Amino acid sequence: MAYDTVEKCSAPSNGDWNILHWILGTICMPVAIPLMLINLWRRSLVAKQRKLLPGKVVLITGASSGLGEALAHVFYKAGCKVILAARRVEELERVKKDLLALEVVGTAYPPSVLQLDLANLNAIPTFANNAVAIHNGIDILVNNGGISVRAEAISTGLDVDLKVMTVNYFGTIALTKAILPSMVKRQKGHVCFVSSIQGKIAIPYRSAYAASKHALQAFSDSLRAEVAAKGIKVLCVSPGYIKTQLSVNALTATGQQHGKMDKATAKGMSTDECAMSILNSLLSNEKDVIISQVTASAAYWVRFLCPPLYFWIMEKRALTTEKEE
């Protein structure tokens, strides 16, 4: 009896192999080969464009920590002339010091530091002029600066909604509009908006944050079409959870600091991994990219393909999150 069982579980028969070969040849190979060729083409494009990076002027907002700091390292090591911008000048100076201590293959340019408060809309045109004047232009604008919220929509003060929308949306587009004329004049430039997966799908207790990122997504889509003929490229990146202080520094319903690290954020991808993915997306001329773990990407497709299921899942998530709070 045992012998028969072993015999039945032995190597597949010729018929089984024929079926397997048919599946691989008829279904998998026609899909795999084009994907492989596209991947090879993308890699060659990235390698080619990377050679053109040295000397490019890159302005990064929110560069004092987290993803912005990681982006500063990536572009600096690629030989770019990096301009670091954020509210906290002392932290920008720390990042600059760290960059200067790096060993870089090829020419390295000393980073520049400029203070920027995205909430101060009236000061942004002057900031943009100062940034452009440093190297007589900006080749790549990385709109990374922003804040988040952890609060129930019904209890969130309107002043909190306004602050989040001002920083994440109005401040970002004000800077973009102030930099764009210099790019149009030169007929070249690349604008990168660091949005969020929540710019595509919204989850409970993130209403203000998700709304600001949804708006940023829509603006980037419209802008991309308008400036394409002017030689300017637009990329919107939507990362999933990244291991940063975003949740710790997030605002509560009353505008206070949340002060807690979310479990999902703590398990998120590293800033270095995300920064490198953003650089490669820029180099391969991507237009709209999701950079996330499988679960976040799956949630996006569930929302797109089966909205009722997504809404049901979010309702259950809201109840669970409410109990944790």
Coordinates of N, CA and C in Angstrom, one line a residue, residues 73-180:
H73 N 21.1 62.0 -1.1 CA 22.2 61.1 -1.2 C 22.3 60.4 -2.5
V74 N 21.2 60.0 -3.1 CA 21.1 59.3 -4.4 C 21.6 60.3 -5.5
F75 N 21.0 61.5 -5.5 CA 21.4 62.4 -6.6 C 22.8 62.9 -6.4
Y76 N 23.2 63.2 -5.2 CA 24.6 63.7 -4.9 C 25.6 62.6 -5.4
K77 N 25.4 61.4 -5.1 CA 26.3 60.3 -5.5 C 26.3 60.1 -7.0
A78 N 25.2 60.6 -7.7 CA 25.1 60.4 -9.1 C 25.8 61.6 -9.8
G79 N 26.4 62.5 -9.0 CA 27.1 63.6 -9.6 C 26.3 64.9 -9.9
C80 N 25.2 65.0 -9.2 CA 24.3 66.2 -9.4 C 24.6 67.3 -8.5
K81 N 24.2 68.5 -9.0 CA 24.3 69.7 -8.1 C 23.1 69.8 -7.3
V82 N 23.1 69.4 -6.1 CA 21.9 69.3 -5.3 C 21.7 70.5 -4.5
I83 N 20.4 71.0 -4.5 CA 19.9 72.1 -3.7 C 19.0 71.5 -2.6
L84 N 19.3 71.6 -1.4 CA 18.5 71.0 -0.3 C 17.6 72.1 0.3
A85 N 16.3 71.8 0.4 CA 15.3 72.7 0.9 C 14.4 72.1 1.9
A86 N 14.2 72.9 3.0 CA 13.3 72.4 4.1 C 13.2 73.6 5.1
R87 N 12.3 73.4 6.1 CA 12.2 74.4 7.1 C 13.3 74.5 8.1
R88 N 13.8 73.3 8.4 CA 14.9 73.2 9.5 C 16.3 73.3 8.9
V89 N 16.8 74.5 8.9 CA 18.1 74.8 8.3 C 19.2 74.0 9.0
E90 N 19.2 73.8 10.3 CA 20.2 73.1 11.0 C 20.3 71.6 10.5
E91 N 19.1 71.0 10.2 CA 19.1 69.7 9.7 C 19.6 69.6 8.3
L92 N 19.3 70.6 7.5 CA 19.8 70.7 6.2 C 21.3 70.7 6.2
E93 N 21.9 71.5 7.1 CA 23.3 71.6 7.2 C 23.9 70.3 7.6
R94 N 23.2 69.5 8.4 CA 23.7 68.2 8.8 C 23.7 67.3 7.6
V95 N 22.6 67.3 6.8 CA 22.6 66.5 5.6 C 23.7 66.9 4.6
K96 N 23.9 68.2 4.5 CA 25.0 68.7 3.6 C 26.4 68.1 4.1
K97 N 26.6 68.2 5.4 CA 27.8 67.7 6.0 C 28.0 66.2 5.7
D98 N 26.9 65.4 5.8 CA 27.0 64.0 5.5 C 27.3 63.7 4.1
L99 N 26.7 64.5 3.2 CA 27.0 64.4 1.8 C 28.4 64.6 1.4
L100 N 29.0 65.7 2.0 CA 30.4 66.1 1.7 C 31.3 65.0 2.2
A101 N 30.9 64.2 3.2 CA 31.8 63.2 3.7 C 31.7 61.9 2.9
L102 N 30.8 61.8 1.9 CA 30.7 60.6 1.1 C 31.8 60.5 0.1
E103 N 32.2 59.3 -0.2 CA 33.2 59.1 -1.3 C 32.4 58.9 -2.6
V104 N 32.6 59.8 -3.5 CA 31.9 59.8 -4.8 C 32.8 59.5 -5.9
V105 N 32.4 58.6 -6.8 CA 33.2 58.3 -8.0 C 32.9 59.4 -9.1
G106 N 33.9 60.1 -9.5 CA 33.7 61.2 -10.4 C 33.6 62.5 -9.7
T107 N 33.1 63.5 -10.4 CA 33.0 64.9 -9.9 C 31.9 65.0 -8.9
A108 N 32.1 65.7 -7.8 CA 31.1 65.9 -6.8 C 31.0 67.4 -6.6
Y109 N 29.7 67.9 -6.5 CA 29.5 69.4 -6.3 C 29.0 69.6 -4.9
P110 N 29.5 70.6 -4.3 CA 29.0 71.0 -2.9 C 27.5 71.3 -2.9
P111 N 26.8 70.7 -2.1 CA 25.3 70.9 -2.0 C 25.0 72.4 -1.5
S112 N 23.9 72.9 -1.9 CA 23.5 74.2 -1.5 C 22.3 74.0 -0.5
V113 N 22.1 74.9 0.4 CA 21.1 74.9 1.4 C 20.2 76.1 1.3
L114 N 18.9 75.9 1.2 CA 17.9 77.0 1.2 C 16.8 76.7 2.2
Q115 N 16.4 77.6 3.0 CA 15.2 77.4 3.9 C 13.9 77.6 3.1
L116 N 13.0 76.7 3.3 CA 11.7 76.7 2.6 C 10.6 76.3 3.5
D117 N 9.6 77.1 3.6 CA 8.4 76.7 4.4 C 7.2 76.7 3.4
L118 N 6.8 75.5 3.0 CA 5.8 75.4 2.0 C 4.4 76.0 2.4
A119 N 4.3 76.2 3.7 CA 3.0 76.8 4.2 C 3.0 78.3 4.0
N120 N 4.2 78.9 3.7 CA 4.3 80.3 3.5 C 4.3 80.6 2.0
L121 N 3.1 80.6 1.5 CA 2.9 80.7 0.0 C 3.5 82.0 -0.6
N122 N 3.4 83.1 0.2 CA 3.9 84.4 -0.3 C 5.4 84.4 -0.5
A123 N 6.1 83.6 0.2 CA 7.6 83.6 0.2 C 8.1 82.7 -0.9
I124 N 7.3 81.9 -1.5 CA 7.7 80.8 -2.4 C 8.3 81.4 -3.7
P125 N 7.7 82.5 -4.3 CA 8.3 83.0 -5.5 C 9.8 83.5 -5.3
T126 N 10.0 84.2 -4.2 CA 11.4 84.6 -3.9 C 12.3 83.5 -3.7
F127 N 11.8 82.4 -3.0 CA 12.6 81.2 -2.8 C 13.0 80.6 -4.2
A128 N 12.0 80.5 -5.1 CA 12.3 79.9 -6.4 C 13.3 80.7 -7.2
N129 N 13.2 82.0 -7.1 CA 14.2 82.9 -7.8 C 15.6 82.6 -7.3
N130 N 15.7 82.5 -5.9 CA 17.0 82.3 -5.3 C 17.6 80.9 -5.7
A131 N 16.7 79.9 -5.8 CA 17.1 78.6 -6.1 C 17.6 78.5 -7.6
V132 N 16.8 79.1 -8.5 CA 17.2 79.2 -9.9 C 18.5 79.9 -10.1
A133 N 18.8 81.0 -9.3 CA 20.0 81.8 -9.5 C 21.2 81.1 -9.1
I134 N 21.2 80.1 -8.2 CA 22.4 79.4 -7.7 C 23.2 78.8 -8.9
H135 N 22.5 78.1 -9.8 CA 23.2 77.5 -10.9 C 22.6 77.9 -12.3
N136 N 21.8 79.0 -12.2 CA 21.2 79.5 -13.5 C 20.1 78.5 -14.1
G137 N 19.4 77.8 -13.2 CA 18.4 76.9 -13.7 C 18.2 75.7 -12.8
I138 N 17.1 75.0 -13.0 CA 16.8 73.8 -12.3 C 16.5 72.7 -13.3
D139 N 17.2 71.7 -13.3 CA 17.0 70.6 -14.3 C 15.9 69.6 -13.7
I140 N 15.9 69.3 -12.4 CA 15.0 68.4 -11.8 C 14.5 68.9 -10.5
L141 N 13.1 69.1 -10.5 CA 12.5 69.5 -9.3 C 11.8 68.3 -8.6
V142 N 12.2 68.0 -7.4 CA 11.6 66.9 -6.7 C 10.8 67.4 -5.5
N143 N 9.5 67.4 -5.7 CA 8.5 67.9 -4.7 C 8.2 66.8 -3.7
N144 N 9.0 66.8 -2.7 CA 8.9 65.7 -1.7 C 8.4 66.2 -0.4
G145 N 8.4 67.5 0.0 CA 8.0 68.0 1.2 C 6.5 67.8 1.5
G146 N 6.2 67.5 2.7 CA 4.8 67.3 3.1 C 4.5 66.9 4.5
I147 N 3.3 66.9 4.9 CA 2.9 66.4 6.3 C 1.7 65.5 6.2
S148 N 1.5 64.7 7.2 CA 0.4 63.8 7.2 C -0.5 64.0 8.4
V149 N -1.6 63.2 8.5 CA -2.6 63.4 9.5 C -3.1 62.0 10.0
R150 N -3.3 61.9 11.3 CA -3.9 60.7 11.8 C -5.2 61.1 12.6
A151 N -6.3 61.2 12.0 CA -7.5 61.7 12.7 C -8.8 61.3 12.0
E152 N -9.8 61.3 12.7 CA -11.2 61.0 12.2 C -11.7 62.3 11.5
A153 N -12.2 62.1 10.3 CA -12.7 63.3 9.5 C -13.6 64.2 10.3
I154 N -14.6 63.6 11.0 CA -15.6 64.4 11.6 C -15.1 65.2 12.8
S155 N -14.0 64.8 13.4 CA -13.4 65.6 14.5 C -12.2 66.4 14.1
T156 N -11.8 66.3 12.9 CA -10.6 67.1 12.5 C -11.0 68.6 12.2
G157 N -10.3 69.5 12.9 CA -10.5 70.9 12.8 C -10.3 71.3 11.3
L158 N -11.0 72.3 10.8 CA -10.9 72.8 9.5 C -9.5 73.4 9.3
D159 N -8.9 74.0 10.4 CA -7.6 74.5 10.3 C -6.5 73.5 10.0
V160 N -6.8 72.2 10.4 CA -5.9 71.1 10.2 C -6.0 70.8 8.7
D161 N -7.2 70.7 8.2 CA -7.4 70.4 6.8 C -6.7 71.4 5.9
L162 N -6.9 72.7 6.3 CA -6.3 73.8 5.5 C -4.7 73.7 5.5
K163 N -4.2 73.4 6.7 CA -2.7 73.3 6.8 C -2.2 72.2 5.9
V164 N -2.8 71.0 6.0 CA -2.3 69.9 5.2 C -2.4 70.2 3.7
M165 N -3.6 70.7 3.3 CA -3.7 71.1 1.9 C -2.8 72.2 1.5
T166 N -2.5 73.1 2.3 CA -1.6 74.2 2.0 C -0.2 73.7 1.7
V167 N 0.3 72.8 2.7 CA 1.7 72.3 2.5 C 1.8 71.3 1.4
N168 N 0.9 70.3 1.4 CA 1.0 69.2 0.5 C 0.6 69.6 -0.9
Y169 N -0.3 70.5 -1.1 CA -0.9 70.8 -2.4 C -0.5 72.2 -2.8
F170 N -1.1 73.2 -2.2 CA -0.9 74.6 -2.6 C 0.6 75.0 -2.6
G171 N 1.3 74.6 -1.5 CA 2.7 75.0 -1.5 C 3.5 74.3 -2.6
T172 N 3.2 73.1 -2.8 CA 3.9 72.3 -3.8 C 3.7 72.9 -5.2
I173 N 2.4 73.2 -5.5 CA 2.1 73.7 -6.9 C 2.6 75.1 -7.0
A174 N 2.6 75.9 -5.9 CA 3.1 77.2 -6.0 C 4.6 77.2 -6.4
L175 N 5.4 76.3 -5.7 CA 6.8 76.2 -6.1 C 7.0 75.7 -7.5
T176 N 6.2 74.7 -7.9 CA 6.3 74.2 -9.3 C 6.0 75.3 -10.3
K177 N 5.0 76.1 -10.1 CA 4.6 77.2 -11.0 C 5.7 78.2 -11.0
A178 N 6.4 78.4 -9.9 CA 7.5 79.4 -9.8 C 8.7 79.0 -10.5
I179 N 9.0 77.6 -10.5 CA 10.1 77.1 -11.2 C 9.9 76.9 -12.7
L180 N 8.7 76.6 -13.1 CA 8.4 76.2 -14.5 C 8.8 77.2 -15.5

